[in-house]
XYZ file of C-alpha atoms in Angstrom:
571
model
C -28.991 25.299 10.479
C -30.059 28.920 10.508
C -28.490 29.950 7.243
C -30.678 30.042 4.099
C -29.177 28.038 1.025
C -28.134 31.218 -0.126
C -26.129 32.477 2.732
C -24.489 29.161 3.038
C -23.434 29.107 -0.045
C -21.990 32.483 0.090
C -20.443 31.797 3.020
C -19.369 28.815 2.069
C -17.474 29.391 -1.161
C -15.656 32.799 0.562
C -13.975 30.226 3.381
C -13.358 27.491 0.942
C -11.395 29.799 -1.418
C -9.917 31.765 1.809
C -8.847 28.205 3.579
C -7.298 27.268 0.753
C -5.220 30.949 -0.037
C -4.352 31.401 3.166
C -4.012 28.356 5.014
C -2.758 25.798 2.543
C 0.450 25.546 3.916
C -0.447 24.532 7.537
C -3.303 22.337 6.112
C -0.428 20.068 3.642
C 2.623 20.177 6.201
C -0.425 18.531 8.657
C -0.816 16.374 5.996
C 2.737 15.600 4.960
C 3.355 14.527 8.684
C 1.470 11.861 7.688
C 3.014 10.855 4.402
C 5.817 8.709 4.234
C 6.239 9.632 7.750
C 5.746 13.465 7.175
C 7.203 15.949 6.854
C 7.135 19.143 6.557
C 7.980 21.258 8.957
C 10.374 22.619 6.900
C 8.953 22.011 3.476
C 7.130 25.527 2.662
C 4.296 24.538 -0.017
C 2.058 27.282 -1.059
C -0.761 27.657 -3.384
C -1.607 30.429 -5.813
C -5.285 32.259 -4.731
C -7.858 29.374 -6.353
C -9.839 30.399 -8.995
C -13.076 28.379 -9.495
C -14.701 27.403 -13.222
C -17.183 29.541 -13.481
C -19.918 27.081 -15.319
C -18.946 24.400 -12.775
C -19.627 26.828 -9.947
C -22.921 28.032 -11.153
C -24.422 24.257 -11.862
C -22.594 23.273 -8.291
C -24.600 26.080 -7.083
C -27.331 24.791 -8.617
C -27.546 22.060 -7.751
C -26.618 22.584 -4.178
C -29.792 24.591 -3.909
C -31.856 22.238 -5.037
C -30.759 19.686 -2.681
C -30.942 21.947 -0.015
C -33.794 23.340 -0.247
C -35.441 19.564 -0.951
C -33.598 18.812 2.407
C -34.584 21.813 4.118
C -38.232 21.483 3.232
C -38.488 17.848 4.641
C -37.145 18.765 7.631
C -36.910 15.809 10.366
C -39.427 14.234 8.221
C -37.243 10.981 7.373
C -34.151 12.776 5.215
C -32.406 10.247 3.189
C -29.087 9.215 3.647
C -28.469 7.064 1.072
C -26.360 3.765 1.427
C -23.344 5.094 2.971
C -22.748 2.448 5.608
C -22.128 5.288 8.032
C -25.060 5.747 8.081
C -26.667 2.601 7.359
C -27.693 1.038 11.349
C -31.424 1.724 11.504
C -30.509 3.441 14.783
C -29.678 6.649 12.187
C -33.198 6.323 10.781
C -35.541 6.164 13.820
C -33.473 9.350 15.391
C -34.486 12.001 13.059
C -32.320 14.537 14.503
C -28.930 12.047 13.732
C -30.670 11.339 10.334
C -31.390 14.674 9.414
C -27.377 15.973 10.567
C -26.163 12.731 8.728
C -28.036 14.264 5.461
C -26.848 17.895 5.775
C -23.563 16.834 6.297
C -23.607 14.177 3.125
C -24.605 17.552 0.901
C -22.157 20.295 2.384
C -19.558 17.122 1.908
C -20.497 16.380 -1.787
C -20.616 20.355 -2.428
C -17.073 20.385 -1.025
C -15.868 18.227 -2.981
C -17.554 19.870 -6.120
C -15.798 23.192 -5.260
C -12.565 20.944 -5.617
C -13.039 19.508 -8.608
C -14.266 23.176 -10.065
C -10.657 24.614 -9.069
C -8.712 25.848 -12.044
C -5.544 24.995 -11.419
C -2.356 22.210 -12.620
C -3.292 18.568 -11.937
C -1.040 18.526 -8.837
C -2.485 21.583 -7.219
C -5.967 20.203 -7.710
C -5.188 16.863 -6.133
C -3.963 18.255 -3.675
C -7.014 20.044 -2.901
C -8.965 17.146 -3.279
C -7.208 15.369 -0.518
C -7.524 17.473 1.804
C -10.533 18.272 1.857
C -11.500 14.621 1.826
C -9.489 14.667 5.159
C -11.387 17.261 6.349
C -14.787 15.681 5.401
C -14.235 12.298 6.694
C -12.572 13.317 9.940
C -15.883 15.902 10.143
C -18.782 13.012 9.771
C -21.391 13.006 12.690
C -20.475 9.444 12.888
C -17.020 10.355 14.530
C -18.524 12.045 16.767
C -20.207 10.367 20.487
C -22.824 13.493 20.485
C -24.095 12.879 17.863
C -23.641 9.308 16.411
C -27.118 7.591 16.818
C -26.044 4.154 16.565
C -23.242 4.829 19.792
C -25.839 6.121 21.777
C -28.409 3.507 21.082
C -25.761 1.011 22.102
C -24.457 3.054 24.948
C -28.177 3.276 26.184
C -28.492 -0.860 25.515
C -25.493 -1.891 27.919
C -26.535 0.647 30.303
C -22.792 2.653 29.481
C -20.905 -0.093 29.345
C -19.912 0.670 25.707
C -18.618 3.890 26.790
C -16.050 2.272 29.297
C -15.099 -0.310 26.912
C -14.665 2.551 24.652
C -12.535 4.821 26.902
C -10.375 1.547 27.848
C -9.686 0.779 23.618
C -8.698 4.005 24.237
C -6.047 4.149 26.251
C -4.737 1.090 24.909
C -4.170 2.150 21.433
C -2.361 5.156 23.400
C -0.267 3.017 24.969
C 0.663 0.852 22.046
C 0.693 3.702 19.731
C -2.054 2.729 16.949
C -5.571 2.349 16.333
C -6.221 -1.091 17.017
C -7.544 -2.613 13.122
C -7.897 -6.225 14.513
C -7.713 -8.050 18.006
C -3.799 -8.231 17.960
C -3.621 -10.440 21.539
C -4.924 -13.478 19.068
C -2.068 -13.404 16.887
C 1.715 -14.486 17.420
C 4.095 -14.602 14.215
C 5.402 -18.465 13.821
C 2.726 -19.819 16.194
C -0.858 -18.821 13.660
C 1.022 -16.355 11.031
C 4.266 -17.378 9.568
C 3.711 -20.926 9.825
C 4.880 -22.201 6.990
C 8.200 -25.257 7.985
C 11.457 -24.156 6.848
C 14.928 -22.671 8.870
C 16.729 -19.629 8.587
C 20.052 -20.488 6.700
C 22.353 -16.957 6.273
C 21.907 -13.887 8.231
C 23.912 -10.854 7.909
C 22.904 -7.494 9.570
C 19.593 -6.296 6.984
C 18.110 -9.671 6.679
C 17.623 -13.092 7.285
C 17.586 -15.674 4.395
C 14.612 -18.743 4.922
C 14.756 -22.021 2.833
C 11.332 -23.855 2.963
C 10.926 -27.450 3.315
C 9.793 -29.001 -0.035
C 6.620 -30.015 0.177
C 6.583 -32.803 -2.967
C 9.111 -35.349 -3.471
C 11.024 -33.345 -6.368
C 11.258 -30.041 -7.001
C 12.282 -27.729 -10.069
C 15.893 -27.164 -10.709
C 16.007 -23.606 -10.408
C 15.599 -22.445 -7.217
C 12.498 -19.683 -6.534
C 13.886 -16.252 -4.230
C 11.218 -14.360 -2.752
C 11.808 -10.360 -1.915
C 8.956 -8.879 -0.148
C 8.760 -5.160 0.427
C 11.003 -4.089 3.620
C 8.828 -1.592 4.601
C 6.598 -4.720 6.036
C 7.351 -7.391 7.194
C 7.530 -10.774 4.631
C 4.580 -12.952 5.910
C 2.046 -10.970 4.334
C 2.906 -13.934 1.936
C 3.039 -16.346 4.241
C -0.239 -15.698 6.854
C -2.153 -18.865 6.948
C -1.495 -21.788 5.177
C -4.773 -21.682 3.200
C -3.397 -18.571 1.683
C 0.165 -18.112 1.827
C 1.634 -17.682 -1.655
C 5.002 -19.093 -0.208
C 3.442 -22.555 0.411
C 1.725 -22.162 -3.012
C 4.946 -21.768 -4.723
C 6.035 -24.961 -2.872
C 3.227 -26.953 -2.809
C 3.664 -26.629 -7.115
C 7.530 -28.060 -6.621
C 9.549 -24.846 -6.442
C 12.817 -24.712 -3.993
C 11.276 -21.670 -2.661
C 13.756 -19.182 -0.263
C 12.821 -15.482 0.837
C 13.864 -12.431 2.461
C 13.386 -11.863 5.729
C 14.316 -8.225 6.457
C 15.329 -7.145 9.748
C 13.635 -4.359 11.683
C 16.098 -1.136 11.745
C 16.755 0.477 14.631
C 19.725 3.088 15.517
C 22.157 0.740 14.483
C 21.219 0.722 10.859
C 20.773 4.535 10.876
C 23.083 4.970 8.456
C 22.147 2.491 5.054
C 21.405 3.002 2.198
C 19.873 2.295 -1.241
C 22.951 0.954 -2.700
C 23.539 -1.305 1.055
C 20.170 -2.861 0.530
C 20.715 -3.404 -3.094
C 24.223 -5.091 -2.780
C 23.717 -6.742 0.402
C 20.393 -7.658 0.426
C 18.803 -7.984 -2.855
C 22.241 -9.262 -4.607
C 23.495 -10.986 -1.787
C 20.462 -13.170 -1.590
C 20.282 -14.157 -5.255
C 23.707 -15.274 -4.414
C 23.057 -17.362 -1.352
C 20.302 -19.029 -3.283
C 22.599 -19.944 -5.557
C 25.450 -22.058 -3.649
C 22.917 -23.595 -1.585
C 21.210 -25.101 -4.350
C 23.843 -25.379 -6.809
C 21.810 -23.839 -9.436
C 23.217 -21.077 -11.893
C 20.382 -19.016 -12.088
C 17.166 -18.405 -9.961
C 13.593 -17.395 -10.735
C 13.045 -14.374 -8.385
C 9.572 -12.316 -7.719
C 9.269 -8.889 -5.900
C 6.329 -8.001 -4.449
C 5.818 -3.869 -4.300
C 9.308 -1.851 -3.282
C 10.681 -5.328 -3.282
C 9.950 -5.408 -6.849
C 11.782 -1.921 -6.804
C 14.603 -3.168 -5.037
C 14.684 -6.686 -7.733
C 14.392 -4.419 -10.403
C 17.549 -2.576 -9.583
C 19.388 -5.098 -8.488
C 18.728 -6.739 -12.394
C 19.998 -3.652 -13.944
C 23.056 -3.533 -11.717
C 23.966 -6.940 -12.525
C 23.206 -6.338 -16.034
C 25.927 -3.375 -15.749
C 28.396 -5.863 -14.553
C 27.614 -8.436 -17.353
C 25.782 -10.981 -15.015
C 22.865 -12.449 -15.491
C 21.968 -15.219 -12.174
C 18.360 -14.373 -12.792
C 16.492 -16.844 -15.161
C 13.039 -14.838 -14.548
C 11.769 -12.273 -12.959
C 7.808 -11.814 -11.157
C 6.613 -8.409 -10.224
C 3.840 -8.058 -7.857
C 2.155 -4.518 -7.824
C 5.777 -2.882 -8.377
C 6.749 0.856 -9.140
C 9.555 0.504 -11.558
C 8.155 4.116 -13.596
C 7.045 6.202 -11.259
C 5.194 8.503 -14.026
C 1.388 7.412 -12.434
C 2.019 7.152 -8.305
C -1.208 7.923 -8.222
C -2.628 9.703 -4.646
C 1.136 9.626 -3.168
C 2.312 12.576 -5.764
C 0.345 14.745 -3.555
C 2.998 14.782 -0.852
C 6.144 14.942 -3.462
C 8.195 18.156 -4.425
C 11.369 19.561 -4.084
C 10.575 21.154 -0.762
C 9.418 18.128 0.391
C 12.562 16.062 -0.557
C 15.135 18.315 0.056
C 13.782 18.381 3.929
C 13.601 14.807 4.213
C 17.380 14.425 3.108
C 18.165 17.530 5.475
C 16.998 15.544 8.154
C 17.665 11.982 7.416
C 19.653 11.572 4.808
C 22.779 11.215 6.533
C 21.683 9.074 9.208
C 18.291 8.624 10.816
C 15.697 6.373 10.842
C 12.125 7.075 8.930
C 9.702 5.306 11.777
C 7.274 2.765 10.882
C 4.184 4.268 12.312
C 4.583 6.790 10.396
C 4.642 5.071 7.056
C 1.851 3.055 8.464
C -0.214 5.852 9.385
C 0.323 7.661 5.777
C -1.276 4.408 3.996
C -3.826 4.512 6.342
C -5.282 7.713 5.523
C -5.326 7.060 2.321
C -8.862 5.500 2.453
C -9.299 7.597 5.966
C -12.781 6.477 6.171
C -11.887 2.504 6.027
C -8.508 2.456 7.450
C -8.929 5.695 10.430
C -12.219 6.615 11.103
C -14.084 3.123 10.963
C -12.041 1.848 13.750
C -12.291 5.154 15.681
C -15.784 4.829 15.824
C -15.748 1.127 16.573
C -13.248 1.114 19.040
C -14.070 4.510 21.123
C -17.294 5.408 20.948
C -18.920 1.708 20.506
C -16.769 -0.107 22.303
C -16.467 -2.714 20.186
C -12.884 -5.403 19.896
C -12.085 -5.374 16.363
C -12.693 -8.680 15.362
C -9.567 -11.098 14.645
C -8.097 -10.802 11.365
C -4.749 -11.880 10.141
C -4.080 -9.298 7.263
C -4.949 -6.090 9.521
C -2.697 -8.003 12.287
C 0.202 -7.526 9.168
C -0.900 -4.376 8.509
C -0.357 -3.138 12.265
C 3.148 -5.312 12.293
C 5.282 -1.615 10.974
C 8.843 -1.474 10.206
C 11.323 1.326 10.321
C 13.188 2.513 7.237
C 17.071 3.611 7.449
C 16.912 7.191 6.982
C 19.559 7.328 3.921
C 17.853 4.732 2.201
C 14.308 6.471 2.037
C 16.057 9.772 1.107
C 17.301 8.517 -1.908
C 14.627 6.070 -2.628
C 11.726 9.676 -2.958
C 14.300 11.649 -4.485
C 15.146 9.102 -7.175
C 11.987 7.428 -7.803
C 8.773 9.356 -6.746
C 10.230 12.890 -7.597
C 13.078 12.279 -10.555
C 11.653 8.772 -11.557
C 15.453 8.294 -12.522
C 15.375 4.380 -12.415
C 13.699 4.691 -15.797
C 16.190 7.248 -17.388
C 19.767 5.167 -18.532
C 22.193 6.679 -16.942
C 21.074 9.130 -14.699
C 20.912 7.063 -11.153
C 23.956 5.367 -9.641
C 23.758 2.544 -7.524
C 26.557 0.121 -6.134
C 28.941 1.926 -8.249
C 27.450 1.161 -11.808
C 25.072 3.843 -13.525
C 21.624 1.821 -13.995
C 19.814 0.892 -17.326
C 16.518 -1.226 -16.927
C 16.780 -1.398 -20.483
C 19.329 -3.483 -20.717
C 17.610 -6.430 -18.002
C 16.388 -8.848 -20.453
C 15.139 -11.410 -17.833
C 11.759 -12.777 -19.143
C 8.897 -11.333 -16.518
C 5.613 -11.589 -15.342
C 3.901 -8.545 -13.865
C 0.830 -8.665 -12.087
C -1.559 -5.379 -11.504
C -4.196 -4.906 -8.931
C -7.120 -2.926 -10.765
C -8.218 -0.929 -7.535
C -5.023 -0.541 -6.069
C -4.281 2.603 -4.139
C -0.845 2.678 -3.216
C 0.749 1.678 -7.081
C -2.063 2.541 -9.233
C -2.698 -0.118 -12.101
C -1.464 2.626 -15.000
C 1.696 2.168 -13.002
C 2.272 -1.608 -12.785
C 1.542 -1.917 -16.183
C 4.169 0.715 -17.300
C 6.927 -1.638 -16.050
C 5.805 -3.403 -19.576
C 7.559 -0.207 -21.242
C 10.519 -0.358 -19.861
C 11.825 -3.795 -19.582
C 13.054 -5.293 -22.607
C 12.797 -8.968 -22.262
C 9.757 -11.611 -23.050
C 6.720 -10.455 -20.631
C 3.192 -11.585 -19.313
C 1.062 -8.853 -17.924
C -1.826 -10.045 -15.942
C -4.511 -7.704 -14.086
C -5.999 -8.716 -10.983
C -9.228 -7.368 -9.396
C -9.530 -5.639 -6.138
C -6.718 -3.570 -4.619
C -2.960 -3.688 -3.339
C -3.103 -6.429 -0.927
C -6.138 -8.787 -1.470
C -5.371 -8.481 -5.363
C -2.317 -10.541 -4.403
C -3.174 -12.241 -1.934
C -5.978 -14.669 -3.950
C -5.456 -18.311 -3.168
C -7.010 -20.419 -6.031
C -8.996 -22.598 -3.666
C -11.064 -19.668 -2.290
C -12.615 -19.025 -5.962
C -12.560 -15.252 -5.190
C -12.351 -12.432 -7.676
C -11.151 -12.446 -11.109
C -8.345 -12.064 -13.473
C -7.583 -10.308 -16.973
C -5.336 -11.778 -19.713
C -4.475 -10.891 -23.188
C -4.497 -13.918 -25.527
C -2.721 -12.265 -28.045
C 0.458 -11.501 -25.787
C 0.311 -7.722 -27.263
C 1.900 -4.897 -24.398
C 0.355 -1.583 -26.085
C 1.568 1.701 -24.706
C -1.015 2.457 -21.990
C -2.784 -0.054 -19.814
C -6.417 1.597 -21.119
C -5.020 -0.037 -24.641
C -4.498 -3.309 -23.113
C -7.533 -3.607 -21.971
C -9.358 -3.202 -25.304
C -7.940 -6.837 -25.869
C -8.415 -8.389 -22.128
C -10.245 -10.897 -21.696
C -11.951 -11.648 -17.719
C -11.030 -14.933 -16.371
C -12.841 -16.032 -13.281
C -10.805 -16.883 -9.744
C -7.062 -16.466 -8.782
C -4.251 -14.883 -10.865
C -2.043 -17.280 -9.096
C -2.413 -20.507 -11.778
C -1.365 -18.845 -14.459
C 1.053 -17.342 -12.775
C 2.054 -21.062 -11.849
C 2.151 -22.325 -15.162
C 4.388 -19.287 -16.347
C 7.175 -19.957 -13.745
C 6.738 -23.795 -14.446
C 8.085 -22.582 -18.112
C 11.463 -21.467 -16.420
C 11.844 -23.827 -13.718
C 13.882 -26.934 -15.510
C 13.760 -30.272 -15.222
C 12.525 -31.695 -11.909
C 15.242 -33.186 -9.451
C 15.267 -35.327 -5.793
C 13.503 -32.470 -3.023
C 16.810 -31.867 -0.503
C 16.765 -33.410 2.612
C 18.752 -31.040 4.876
C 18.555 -27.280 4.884
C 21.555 -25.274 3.552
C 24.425 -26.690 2.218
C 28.545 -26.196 2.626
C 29.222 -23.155 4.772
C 25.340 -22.497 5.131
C 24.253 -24.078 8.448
C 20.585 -24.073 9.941
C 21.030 -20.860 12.263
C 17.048 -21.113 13.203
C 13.905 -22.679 12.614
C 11.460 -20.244 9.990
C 10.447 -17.450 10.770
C 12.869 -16.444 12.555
C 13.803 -13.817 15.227
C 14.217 -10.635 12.537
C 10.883 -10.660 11.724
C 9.273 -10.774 15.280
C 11.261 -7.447 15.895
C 9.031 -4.348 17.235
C 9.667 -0.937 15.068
């Protein structure tokens, strides 16, 4: 670097403030492609010329000077790079050159993202900010890069190039298939190692398949258990391996356990919508359960824009003066969309009104994209880690069910996600009596007085924990709130038998406004959320009766064994 400190930081505050006047909107529509499969080509966002704090600048400044000129006076002389793992093979350290580009890059990105956070703007425009230019840093690490990545040359050097082809063949295989590759997919095959879990398919209409489980004790509860996973994956992210599928869990403690088995859209479901999913999915499901098992109510659970979907579903039967749902378990679920977290970035009118311009009559929002919007949400863990891995080390990802899910997309029917942003991320109407529509009744989630338990992830990134825990607000019947550490997935997905992570419980019961006031009265509990879950549905389950023998019952005839052909579908 021949720039002093000085003219750097000059320099570097005049294109900071002029990339973000100037080119904001290219930068966010690059962005929105991403989100929720992207958009906006014809969503014009702009940005008003940034303004900085003025004490935050001068102690970013600094401090940036100090740092740099520490740096700069070392030299090659062994610059630190801290412990990001990046960073961390000691192939970084013995190549002073790698070590010293890894360190100059670690300060220009931390003063970046100080110039961010020293924007004076709203809270929207400032996250905004923030997210891009934590694109732009993690896509611009030396690490991603074969020239100058010490540990992919080492290795490269090792196998005599080797790596390199193995890298340029990952390549064009992830081309082909259209992903980065997270895990070694050729190992995995849903109903042979995934999805294993006995029990047939036993109603089917065209948006999903319903499964019925084979009881795995000699009686089971009275009241059947309905599972309704999100649709925008596919369901055996609670079924993956028996040691941790929630499904067998839930049957394993003597619940007649069903779920929803969503299939795959493609042009012929172009056209559904919100109210088609609700009505014939959600509804018709709770209903299937039903006659099956003879029972007049069921305990359900939704698990993320399942829950969504459940939650609606409740407050149109509520509408309609029915009540088939004895309880109700939400799973990281969005039913106030006040706190969405990161995702408000990508959300505004612009935004919206584009997406139902060019979907919401018919369309299909594709899977990939969805998939790689979540993804680059933690781009450094979910993009860039396999990038490096795959291409430049050539390196097979090594075999692991939940990224296997992960990669496993779905499409969305184009009507549906319009009026799923427009009504929840953008209006957050489902919260608001009256003002949304669905199946013909106007929707009240105050007047669902199912008894529920909600679970929140504490790290989660996709619905933040301030957001799970404001379904507690809104619904008005008897409800359990239980935190769970770690994020969206692995908070849920925390088998008791692994003795993994933690949970939080309030003895008192008490559901203060804000989740930051709950917490005052938590209490840590050690291992899985999952038994106290367990002994909360046991509480609405009835009396215990003979297991069935057969699958379905009456007019419901075994159409195939579990899983099923709608889930092995391709988006």
């Amino acid at each position: 670097m021949s720039q002093s400190p000085n003219e750097f930081w000059a320099q570097a505050t005049q294109q900071f403030q002029d990339s973000l006047s100037t080119g904001w909107t290219k930068a966010l529509q690059s962005f929105q492609t991403m989100d929720f499969g992207g958009a906006a080509a014809g969503s014009q966002q702009t940005v008003p010329n940034i303004q900085f704090n003025a004490k935050k600048l001068e102690t970013l400044q600094k401090q940036y000077m100090t740092e740099a000129m520490e740096l700069f006076g070392r030299g090659m002389q062994g610059p630190n790079v801290g412990n990001d793992k990046r960073f961390a093979d000691p192939a970084w350290a013995s190549n002073p050159l790698a070590a010293y580009s890894a360190a100059v890059y670690l300060l220009n990105s931390r003063t970046l993202m100080g110039l961010a956070d020293a924007v004076e703007a709203d809270a929207k425009t400032r996250n905004r900010i923030r997210f891009a230019v934590e694109q732009w840093s993690a896509a611009a690490a030396p690490s991603n890069f074969l020239a100058l990545n010490a540990e992919a040359q080492k290795k490269a050097i090792d196998t005599k190039g080797e790596s390199i082809a193995k890298g340029v063949q990952n390549l064009v295989h992830d081309i082909a298939q259209g992903h980065v590759s997270m895990t070694d997919e050729s190992l995995f095959e849903v109903g042979k190692n995934v999805a294993t879990t006995e029990g047939s398919v036993v109603f089917e209409n065209e948006l999903f398949q319903l499964i019925e489980y084979k009881p795995l004790t000699p009686k089971v509860y009275a009241t059947p258990f309905l599972m309704v996973p999100p649709c925008i994956n596919k369901f055996y992210i609670l079924d993956l391996q028996p040691d941790n599928s929630l499904v067998r869990y839930a049957i394993s403690q003597g619940h007649h356990t069903f779920i929803v088995s969503w299939r795959n859209p493609d042009a012929s479901l172009s056209h559904k919508t919100w109210d088609d999913y609700i009505e014939d999915a959600v509804i018709q499901a709770i209903a299937v359960t039903r006659e099956i098992t003879g029972a007049p109510q069921v305990n359900a659970l939704g698990f993320c824009v399942g829950g969504t979907m459940l939650g609606t579903a409740l407050a149109v039967l509520a509408a309609r003066g029915e009540k088939p749902v004895k309880s109700a378990t939400f799973l990281t679920t969005f039913l106030d969309f006040s706190d969405t977290g990161i995702l408000d970035v990508f959300i505004d009118e612009a935004f919206v009104k584009y997406r139902e311009q060019e979907m919401g009559n018919g369309g299909l929002m594709k899977g990939q994209d969805l998939a790689s919007t979540f993804s680059f949400l933690r781009p450094n863990d979910l993009v860039w880690n396999y990038v490096v891995g795959n291409y430049l080390k050539g390196e097979t990802p090594p075999p692991f069910d939940l990224l296997y899910w992960n990669s496993d997309c779905t499409n969305l029917p184009g009507p549906y996600y319009a009026w799923y942003i427009r009504n929840t991320y953008l209006e957050n109407n489902l919260i608001k009596p009256g003002r949304a529509t669905v199946c013909g009744v106007p929707l009240d989630l105050g007047k669902v007085d199912t008894p529920v338990y909600i679970y929140g992830s504490r790290e989660d990134h996709i619905v933040p924990i301030d957001g799970s825990y404001a379904s507690t607000q809104v619904l008005k019947g008897k409800k359990r709130f239980v935190m769970g550490a770690s994020g969206h997935i692995a908070g849920v997905i925390n088998p008791p038998a692994k003795k993994k992570r933690s949970h939080w419980i309030r003895a008192d019961g008490k559901l203060p406004k804000t989740h930051a006031q709950w917490m005052e009265g938590a209490v840590e509990h050690p291992g899985s959320w999952w038994t106290d879950w367990s002994d909360w549905l046991q509480t609405h389950a009835g009396a215990q009766v003979p297991a069935p023998k057969r699958y379905g019952r009456g007019k419901y005839k075994v159409i195939e064994a579990a899983p099923g052909r709608y889930v092995k579908a391709k988006a």
